[in-house]
Amino acid sequence: MSAPVIGVLAVQGGVREHLRVLERLGATAVEVRRTAHLEGLDGIVLPGGESTTMSTLLTVGGMFEPLRDALAAGLPAFGTCAGLIMLSREVLDTRPDARSLGALDIAVRRNAFGRQVASFETDLDVSGVDDPVHAVFIRAPWVERVGDDVEVLARVTDGPADGAVVAVRQGVVLGISFHPELTEDDRMHRYFLDIVAGTR
């Protein structure tokens, strides 16, 4: 079977790290900067970064509607941190002009864990993943509401945010609050590639 072609949205944020992980796992990883780059993708990763900046750049570049339409048509997607925010239906604590893609029936709160100085690391039990996943949170969002068709995959289980939802899945769309591309643990990327392959 040929390698899946996975795009990484490359308008802003941590693009190179995701490209490296995907390539190491055998995918053909490509940067997505223009609408034409959406053609032929088997899946797309929306990286961490700054969600309001991503929203603005997607809109100015004419990519917002084509990406939203591709997701609505069933393009598998994996959002990390700001990417989770971009995939959500509702964003709390954001600018009035910020837009999100509505691919996950969730409400997320930006910077829910606090600013940069409140960044932290912890081990998470993720549904469907053997052994805890080491998770790096940087100015991370959390999920405050999930729709009926959304599966909660992980919650933080310690500290003041005990119980906060930080990983969800709805169909072929996966969203997490943390940064797996910043660790040596590639199991969340493997999880997404399994979704793309139709084996999970």
C-alpha atoms as an extended CHARMM CRD file, in Angstrom:
* protein
*
       200  EXT
         1         1  MET       CA              0.0000000000        0.0000000000        0.0000000000  PROA      1               0.0000000000
         2         2  SER       CA              1.3110000000        3.4570000000       -0.8470000000  PROA      2               0.0000000000
         3         3  ALA       CA              2.2570000000        5.8890000000        1.8890000000  PROA      3               0.0000000000
         4         4  PRO       CA             -0.5480000000        8.2300000000        2.9950000000  PROA      4               0.0000000000
         5         5  VAL       CA             -0.1390000000       11.8580000000        1.9670000000  PROA      5               0.0000000000
         6         6  ILE       CA             -0.5410000000       13.9830000000        5.0910000000  PROA      6               0.0000000000
         7         7  GLY       CA             -0.5650000000       17.7600000000        4.8940000000  PROA      7               0.0000000000
         8         8  VAL       CA              0.6010000000       19.9960000000        7.7080000000  PROA      8               0.0000000000
         9         9  LEU       CA             -1.0590000000       23.4030000000        7.7110000000  PROA      9               0.0000000000
        10        10  ALA       CA              1.9050000000       25.7410000000        7.3100000000  PROA      10              0.0000000000
        11        11  VAL       CA              0.5050000000       29.2530000000        7.6820000000  PROA      11              0.0000000000
        12        12  GLN       CA              1.8330000000       29.6270000000       11.2530000000  PROA      12              0.0000000000
        13        13  GLY       CA              3.0050000000       27.5120000000       14.1710000000  PROA      13              0.0000000000
        14        14  GLY       CA              5.0410000000       24.3600000000       14.7770000000  PROA      14              0.0000000000
        15        15  VAL       CA              5.1210000000       22.8790000000       11.2910000000  PROA      15              0.0000000000
        16        16  ARG       CA              8.5580000000       21.2700000000       10.9280000000  PROA      16              0.0000000000
        17        17  GLU       CA              8.2550000000       19.1100000000       14.0260000000  PROA      17              0.0000000000
        18        18  HSD       CA              5.0640000000       17.4950000000       12.7290000000  PROA      18              0.0000000000
        19        19  LEU       CA              6.5770000000       16.9690000000        9.2840000000  PROA      19              0.0000000000
        20        20  ARG       CA              9.5270000000       15.1320000000       10.8300000000  PROA      20              0.0000000000
        21        21  VAL       CA              7.3550000000       12.8200000000       12.9430000000  PROA      21              0.0000000000
        22        22  LEU       CA              5.0520000000       11.9740000000       10.0290000000  PROA      22              0.0000000000
        23        23  GLU       CA              7.9670000000       11.2240000000        7.7200000000  PROA      23              0.0000000000
        24        24  ARG       CA              9.5960000000        9.0460000000       10.3600000000  PROA      24              0.0000000000
        25        25  LEU       CA              6.3620000000        7.0480000000       10.5380000000  PROA      25              0.0000000000
        26        26  GLY       CA              6.3780000000        6.4480000000        6.7860000000  PROA      26              0.0000000000
        27        27  ALA       CA              3.8740000000        9.0610000000        5.6350000000  PROA      27              0.0000000000
        28        28  THR       CA              4.4790000000       11.4650000000        2.7570000000  PROA      28              0.0000000000
        29        29  ALA       CA              4.3270000000       14.7660000000        4.6480000000  PROA      29              0.0000000000
        30        30  VAL       CA              3.7210000000       18.0120000000        2.7460000000  PROA      30              0.0000000000
        31        31  GLU       CA              3.3160000000       21.6450000000        3.7380000000  PROA      31              0.0000000000
        32        32  VAL       CA             -0.1100000000       23.1620000000        3.0740000000  PROA      32              0.0000000000
        33        33  ARG       CA              0.1640000000       26.8840000000        2.3510000000  PROA      33              0.0000000000
        34        34  ARG       CA             -2.3710000000       27.4070000000       -0.4430000000  PROA      34              0.0000000000
        35        35  THR       CA             -5.7630000000       26.0230000000       -1.4190000000  PROA      35              0.0000000000
        36        36  ALA       CA             -4.1920000000       23.9560000000       -4.2170000000  PROA      36              0.0000000000
        37        37  HSD       CA             -2.1620000000       22.0750000000       -1.6080000000  PROA      37              0.0000000000
        38        38  LEU       CA             -5.3670000000       20.5240000000       -0.2370000000  PROA      38              0.0000000000
        39        39  GLU       CA             -5.7100000000       18.4190000000       -3.3890000000  PROA      39              0.0000000000
        40        40  GLY       CA             -4.7270000000       14.7840000000       -3.0170000000  PROA      40              0.0000000000
        41        41  LEU       CA             -4.3720000000       14.7730000000        0.7710000000  PROA      41              0.0000000000
        42        42  ASP       CA             -5.3210000000       11.7130000000        2.8000000000  PROA      42              0.0000000000
        43        43  GLY       CA             -5.2960000000       13.7610000000        6.0060000000  PROA      43              0.0000000000
        44        44  ILE       CA             -4.1710000000       17.0700000000        7.4770000000  PROA      44              0.0000000000
        45        45  VAL       CA             -2.4770000000       18.1640000000       10.7070000000  PROA      45              0.0000000000
        46        46  LEU       CA             -3.2390000000       21.5650000000       12.2240000000  PROA      46              0.0000000000
        47        47  PRO       CA             -0.2610000000       22.3630000000       14.4590000000  PROA      47              0.0000000000
        48        48  GLY       CA              0.1390000000       24.3950000000       17.5990000000  PROA      48              0.0000000000
        49        49  GLY       CA              0.7830000000       28.1110000000       17.3070000000  PROA      49              0.0000000000
        50        50  GLU       CA             -1.5310000000       31.0740000000       17.7480000000  PROA      50              0.0000000000
        51        51  SER       CA             -5.1220000000       30.3430000000       16.7810000000  PROA      51              0.0000000000
        52        52  THR       CA             -6.2470000000       33.9110000000       16.1190000000  PROA      52              0.0000000000
        53        53  THR       CA             -3.2560000000       34.4560000000       13.8140000000  PROA      53              0.0000000000
        54        54  MET       CA             -4.0390000000       31.1920000000       12.0000000000  PROA      54              0.0000000000
        55        55  SER       CA             -7.6440000000       32.2750000000       11.5740000000  PROA      55              0.0000000000
        56        56  THR       CA             -6.5970000000       35.6180000000       10.1120000000  PROA      56              0.0000000000
        57        57  LEU       CA             -3.9990000000       34.1470000000        7.7540000000  PROA      57              0.0000000000
        58        58  LEU       CA             -6.3840000000       31.4440000000        6.5060000000  PROA      58              0.0000000000
        59        59  THR       CA             -9.0210000000       34.0860000000        5.8090000000  PROA      59              0.0000000000
        60        60  VAL       CA             -6.6710000000       36.5540000000        4.1210000000  PROA      60              0.0000000000
        61        61  GLY       CA             -5.1370000000       33.7750000000        2.0320000000  PROA      61              0.0000000000
        62        62  GLY       CA             -8.5200000000       32.5210000000        0.8430000000  PROA      62              0.0000000000
        63        63  MET       CA             -7.9830000000       29.1350000000        2.4730000000  PROA      63              0.0000000000
        64        64  PHE       CA            -10.5270000000       29.2430000000        5.2720000000  PROA      64              0.0000000000
        65        65  GLU       CA            -13.6010000000       28.1700000000        3.3050000000  PROA      65              0.0000000000
        66        66  PRO       CA            -11.8230000000       25.5260000000        1.1700000000  PROA      66              0.0000000000
        67        67  LEU       CA            -10.3030000000       23.9440000000        4.2900000000  PROA      67              0.0000000000
        68        68  ARG       CA            -13.6060000000       24.0570000000        6.1410000000  PROA      68              0.0000000000
        69        69  ASP       CA            -15.3290000000       22.4700000000        3.1370000000  PROA      69              0.0000000000
        70        70  ALA       CA            -12.6680000000       19.7340000000        2.8750000000  PROA      70              0.0000000000
        71        71  LEU       CA            -13.1450000000       18.8840000000        6.5540000000  PROA      71              0.0000000000
        72        72  ALA       CA            -16.9280000000       18.8540000000        6.1640000000  PROA      72              0.0000000000
        73        73  ALA       CA            -16.4930000000       16.4720000000        3.2140000000  PROA      73              0.0000000000
        74        74  GLY       CA            -14.6160000000       14.0200000000        5.4120000000  PROA      74              0.0000000000
        75        75  LEU       CA            -10.9070000000       14.8990000000        5.2490000000  PROA      75              0.0000000000
        76        76  PRO       CA             -9.2960000000       13.3350000000        8.3570000000  PROA      76              0.0000000000
        77        77  ALA       CA             -7.7090000000       15.9640000000       10.6010000000  PROA      77              0.0000000000
        78        78  PHE       CA             -5.4750000000       16.0730000000       13.6670000000  PROA      78              0.0000000000
        79        79  GLY       CA             -5.2730000000       19.3020000000       15.6620000000  PROA      79              0.0000000000
        80        80  THR       CA             -2.7470000000       19.9530000000       18.4310000000  PROA      80              0.0000000000
        81        81  CYS       CA             -3.1310000000       22.8740000000       20.8710000000  PROA      81              0.0000000000
        82        82  ALA       CA             -4.0370000000       25.8140000000       18.5890000000  PROA      82              0.0000000000
        83        83  GLY       CA             -5.0130000000       23.2410000000       15.9800000000  PROA      83              0.0000000000
        84        84  LEU       CA             -7.6030000000       21.8670000000       18.4170000000  PROA      84              0.0000000000
        85        85  ILE       CA             -8.9580000000       25.3970000000       18.8060000000  PROA      85              0.0000000000
        86        86  MET       CA             -9.1530000000       25.8390000000       15.0340000000  PROA      86              0.0000000000
        87        87  LEU       CA            -11.0770000000       22.5680000000       14.6170000000  PROA      87              0.0000000000
        88        88  SER       CA            -13.6660000000       23.3850000000       17.2870000000  PROA      88              0.0000000000
        89        89  ARG       CA            -17.1760000000       24.6780000000       16.8020000000  PROA      89              0.0000000000
        90        90  GLU       CA            -17.0200000000       27.2380000000       19.6240000000  PROA      90              0.0000000000
        91        91  VAL       CA            -14.0270000000       29.1170000000       21.0480000000  PROA      91              0.0000000000
        92        92  LEU       CA            -14.2170000000       30.8210000000       24.4420000000  PROA      92              0.0000000000
        93        93  ASP       CA            -11.9640000000       33.7450000000       25.3890000000  PROA      93              0.0000000000
        94        94  THR       CA            -11.0290000000       34.7220000000       21.8560000000  PROA      94              0.0000000000
        95        95  ARG       CA            -11.2200000000       37.8590000000       19.7010000000  PROA      95              0.0000000000
        96        96  PRO       CA            -14.5760000000       38.6930000000       18.0990000000  PROA      96              0.0000000000
        97        97  ASP       CA            -13.1040000000       38.3990000000       14.5920000000  PROA      97              0.0000000000
        98        98  ALA       CA            -11.5150000000       34.9770000000       15.1680000000  PROA      98              0.0000000000
        99        99  ARG       CA            -13.0310000000       32.0700000000       13.2480000000  PROA      99              0.0000000000
       100       100  SER       CA            -12.9130000000       28.3260000000       13.7310000000  PROA      100             0.0000000000
       101       101  LEU       CA            -13.5700000000       25.4760000000       11.3310000000  PROA      101             0.0000000000
       102       102  GLY       CA            -16.3340000000       23.6390000000       13.1960000000  PROA      102             0.0000000000
       103       103  ALA       CA            -15.0760000000       20.1140000000       12.4990000000  PROA      103             0.0000000000
       104       104  LEU       CA            -15.3940000000       19.0830000000       16.1620000000  PROA      104             0.0000000000
       105       105  ASP       CA            -18.6430000000       19.6260000000       18.0580000000  PROA      105             0.0000000000
       106       106  ILE       CA            -16.8860000000       21.0570000000       21.0940000000  PROA      106             0.0000000000
       107       107  ALA       CA            -16.3420000000       24.3160000000       22.9330000000  PROA      107             0.0000000000
       108       108  VAL       CA            -12.7350000000       25.0670000000       23.8850000000  PROA      108             0.0000000000
       109       109  ARG       CA            -11.2570000000       27.7270000000       26.1420000000  PROA      109             0.0000000000
       110       110  ARG       CA             -8.0590000000       29.3600000000       24.9120000000  PROA      110             0.0000000000
       111       111  ASN       CA             -5.1200000000       29.5500000000       27.3390000000  PROA      111             0.0000000000
       112       112  ALA       CA             -7.2450000000       27.6570000000       29.8510000000  PROA      112             0.0000000000
       113       113  PHE       CA             -4.2520000000       26.4040000000       31.8280000000  PROA      113             0.0000000000
       114       114  GLY       CA             -2.6860000000       29.8720000000       31.9840000000  PROA      114             0.0000000000
       115       115  ARG       CA             -0.0350000000       31.7980000000       30.1250000000  PROA      115             0.0000000000
       116       116  GLN       CA              3.4240000000       30.6170000000       29.0650000000  PROA      116             0.0000000000
       117       117  VAL       CA              4.7210000000       30.4990000000       32.6440000000  PROA      117             0.0000000000
       118       118  ALA       CA              1.9590000000       28.0150000000       33.5010000000  PROA      118             0.0000000000
       119       119  SER       CA              3.1610000000       25.5060000000       30.9080000000  PROA      119             0.0000000000
       120       120  PHE       CA              3.6290000000       22.0040000000       32.3150000000  PROA      120             0.0000000000
       121       121  GLU       CA              4.1840000000       18.3410000000       31.5210000000  PROA      121             0.0000000000
       122       122  THR       CA              2.2900000000       15.3100000000       32.7660000000  PROA      122             0.0000000000
       123       123  ASP       CA              1.4980000000       11.6940000000       31.9050000000  PROA      123             0.0000000000
       124       124  LEU       CA             -1.9750000000       11.0520000000       30.4880000000  PROA      124             0.0000000000
       125       125  ASP       CA             -4.0340000000        7.9220000000       30.1160000000  PROA      125             0.0000000000
       126       126  VAL       CA             -5.3960000000        8.1280000000       26.5550000000  PROA      126             0.0000000000
       127       127  SER       CA             -8.2400000000        5.8360000000       25.5550000000  PROA      127             0.0000000000
       128       128  GLY       CA             -7.0420000000        3.3330000000       22.9660000000  PROA      128             0.0000000000
       129       129  VAL       CA             -3.3290000000        3.9460000000       23.6630000000  PROA      129             0.0000000000
       130       130  ASP       CA             -1.3510000000        1.4700000000       25.7400000000  PROA      130             0.0000000000
       131       131  ASP       CA              0.5880000000        3.0210000000       28.6320000000  PROA      131             0.0000000000
       132       132  PRO       CA              0.4580000000        6.7020000000       29.5840000000  PROA      132             0.0000000000
       133       133  VAL       CA              1.3770000000        9.3880000000       27.0460000000  PROA      133             0.0000000000
       134       134  HSD       CA              3.8490000000       12.0500000000       28.1890000000  PROA      134             0.0000000000
       135       135  ALA       CA              2.1050000000       15.3300000000       27.3580000000  PROA      135             0.0000000000
       136       136  VAL       CA              3.6260000000       18.7990000000       27.0360000000  PROA      136             0.0000000000
       137       137  PHE       CA              1.1590000000       21.6600000000       27.5880000000  PROA      137             0.0000000000
       138       138  ILE       CA              2.1140000000       25.1850000000       26.4380000000  PROA      138             0.0000000000
       139       139  ARG       CA             -0.5110000000       27.9290000000       26.8150000000  PROA      139             0.0000000000
       140       140  ALA       CA             -2.9220000000       25.0950000000       26.2470000000  PROA      140             0.0000000000
       141       141  PRO       CA             -6.6830000000       25.0720000000       25.7530000000  PROA      141             0.0000000000
       142       142  TRP       CA             -9.0710000000       22.6360000000       27.3480000000  PROA      142             0.0000000000
       143       143  VAL       CA            -12.4480000000       21.3750000000       26.2010000000  PROA      143             0.0000000000
       144       144  GLU       CA            -15.4390000000       22.6790000000       28.1690000000  PROA      144             0.0000000000
       145       145  ARG       CA            -18.2900000000       21.1230000000       26.1850000000  PROA      145             0.0000000000
       146       146  VAL       CA            -18.5180000000       18.0270000000       24.0130000000  PROA      146             0.0000000000
       147       147  GLY       CA            -21.3430000000       17.1020000000       21.6570000000  PROA      147             0.0000000000
       148       148  ASP       CA            -23.1310000000       13.7660000000       21.6700000000  PROA      148             0.0000000000
       149       149  ASP       CA            -20.9570000000       12.3620000000       18.8590000000  PROA      149             0.0000000000
       150       150  VAL       CA            -17.6420000000       13.3590000000       20.4520000000  PROA      150             0.0000000000
       151       151  GLU       CA            -15.5620000000       10.7790000000       22.3080000000  PROA      151             0.0000000000
       152       152  VAL       CA            -13.4380000000       12.0110000000       25.2180000000  PROA      152             0.0000000000
       153       153  LEU       CA            -10.0360000000       10.2990000000       24.9880000000  PROA      153             0.0000000000
       154       154  ALA       CA             -8.1400000000       11.9060000000       27.8740000000  PROA      154             0.0000000000
       155       155  ARG       CA             -8.4810000000       14.1330000000       30.9120000000  PROA      155             0.0000000000
       156       156  VAL       CA             -5.8950000000       15.7260000000       33.1630000000  PROA      156             0.0000000000
       157       157  THR       CA             -5.9880000000       13.8960000000       36.4910000000  PROA      157             0.0000000000
       158       158  ASP       CA             -3.9580000000       16.0900000000       38.8240000000  PROA      158             0.0000000000
       159       159  GLY       CA             -3.4930000000       19.6600000000       39.9450000000  PROA      159             0.0000000000
       160       160  PRO       CA             -6.0250000000       22.5020000000       39.7760000000  PROA      160             0.0000000000
       161       161  ALA       CA             -7.2370000000       21.3820000000       36.3430000000  PROA      161             0.0000000000
       162       162  ASP       CA             -8.1370000000       17.8760000000       37.5420000000  PROA      162             0.0000000000
       163       163  GLY       CA            -10.7540000000       16.4330000000       35.1840000000  PROA      163             0.0000000000
       164       164  ALA       CA            -10.1720000000       18.8710000000       32.3250000000  PROA      164             0.0000000000
       165       165  VAL       CA            -10.7640000000       17.2740000000       28.9010000000  PROA      165             0.0000000000
       166       166  VAL       CA             -7.6150000000       17.4590000000       26.7590000000  PROA      166             0.0000000000
       167       167  ALA       CA             -8.1450000000       14.9110000000       23.9630000000  PROA      167             0.0000000000
       168       168  VAL       CA            -11.2360000000       14.2010000000       21.8590000000  PROA      168             0.0000000000
       169       169  ARG       CA            -12.2530000000       12.4230000000       18.7000000000  PROA      169             0.0000000000
       170       170  GLN       CA            -15.2540000000       12.8120000000       16.4340000000  PROA      170             0.0000000000
       171       171  GLY       CA            -15.2470000000       10.4370000000       13.4870000000  PROA      171             0.0000000000
       172       172  VAL       CA            -12.0580000000       11.0410000000       11.5090000000  PROA      172             0.0000000000
       173       173  VAL       CA            -11.1490000000       14.2110000000       13.4320000000  PROA      173             0.0000000000
       174       174  LEU       CA             -8.7510000000       14.0290000000       16.3870000000  PROA      174             0.0000000000
       175       175  GLY       CA             -7.9880000000       16.9930000000       18.6490000000  PROA      175             0.0000000000
       176       176  ILE       CA             -5.6240000000       17.2970000000       21.6060000000  PROA      176             0.0000000000
       177       177  SER       CA             -4.5120000000       20.1430000000       23.8680000000  PROA      177             0.0000000000
       178       178  PHE       CA             -0.8630000000       19.1320000000       24.0520000000  PROA      178             0.0000000000
       179       179  HSD       CA              2.2140000000       18.9010000000       21.8060000000  PROA      179             0.0000000000
       180       180  PRO       CA              3.2070000000       15.3120000000       20.9380000000  PROA      180             0.0000000000
       181       181  GLU       CA              5.6020000000       16.5850000000       18.2820000000  PROA      181             0.0000000000
       182       182  LEU       CA              7.8300000000       17.9790000000       21.0530000000  PROA      182             0.0000000000
       183       183  THR       CA              8.4950000000       14.5560000000       22.5950000000  PROA      183             0.0000000000
       184       184  GLU       CA              9.9280000000       11.2750000000       21.3360000000  PROA      184             0.0000000000
       185       185  ASP       CA              6.5200000000        9.6270000000       21.7990000000  PROA      185             0.0000000000
       186       186  ASP       CA              4.8710000000        9.3360000000       18.3770000000  PROA      186             0.0000000000
       187       187  ARG       CA              1.8110000000        7.3530000000       19.4420000000  PROA      187             0.0000000000
       188       188  MET       CA             -0.6750000000       10.1880000000       18.9160000000  PROA      188             0.0000000000
       189       189  HSD       CA              0.5840000000       10.6050000000       15.3470000000  PROA      189             0.0000000000
       190       190  ARG       CA              0.3040000000        6.8360000000       14.9210000000  PROA      190             0.0000000000
       191       191  TYR       CA             -3.2490000000        7.0750000000       16.2620000000  PROA      191             0.0000000000
       192       192  PHE       CA             -4.0550000000        9.6450000000       13.5750000000  PROA      192             0.0000000000
       193       193  LEU       CA             -2.4350000000        7.6170000000       10.8120000000  PROA      193             0.0000000000
       194       194  ASP       CA             -4.5690000000        4.6550000000       11.9130000000  PROA      194             0.0000000000
       195       195  ILE       CA             -7.6530000000        6.8600000000       11.5580000000  PROA      195             0.0000000000
       196       196  VAL       CA             -6.5250000000        7.8380000000        8.0560000000  PROA      196             0.0000000000
       197       197  ALA       CA             -5.9750000000        4.1730000000        7.1790000000  PROA      197             0.0000000000
       198       198  GLY       CA             -9.4030000000        3.2600000000        8.5350000000  PROA      198             0.0000000000
       199       199  THR       CA             -7.9790000000        0.8200000000       11.0560000000  PROA      199             0.0000000000
       200       200  ARG       CA             -8.9830000000        2.7210000000       14.2180000000  PROA      200             0.0000000000
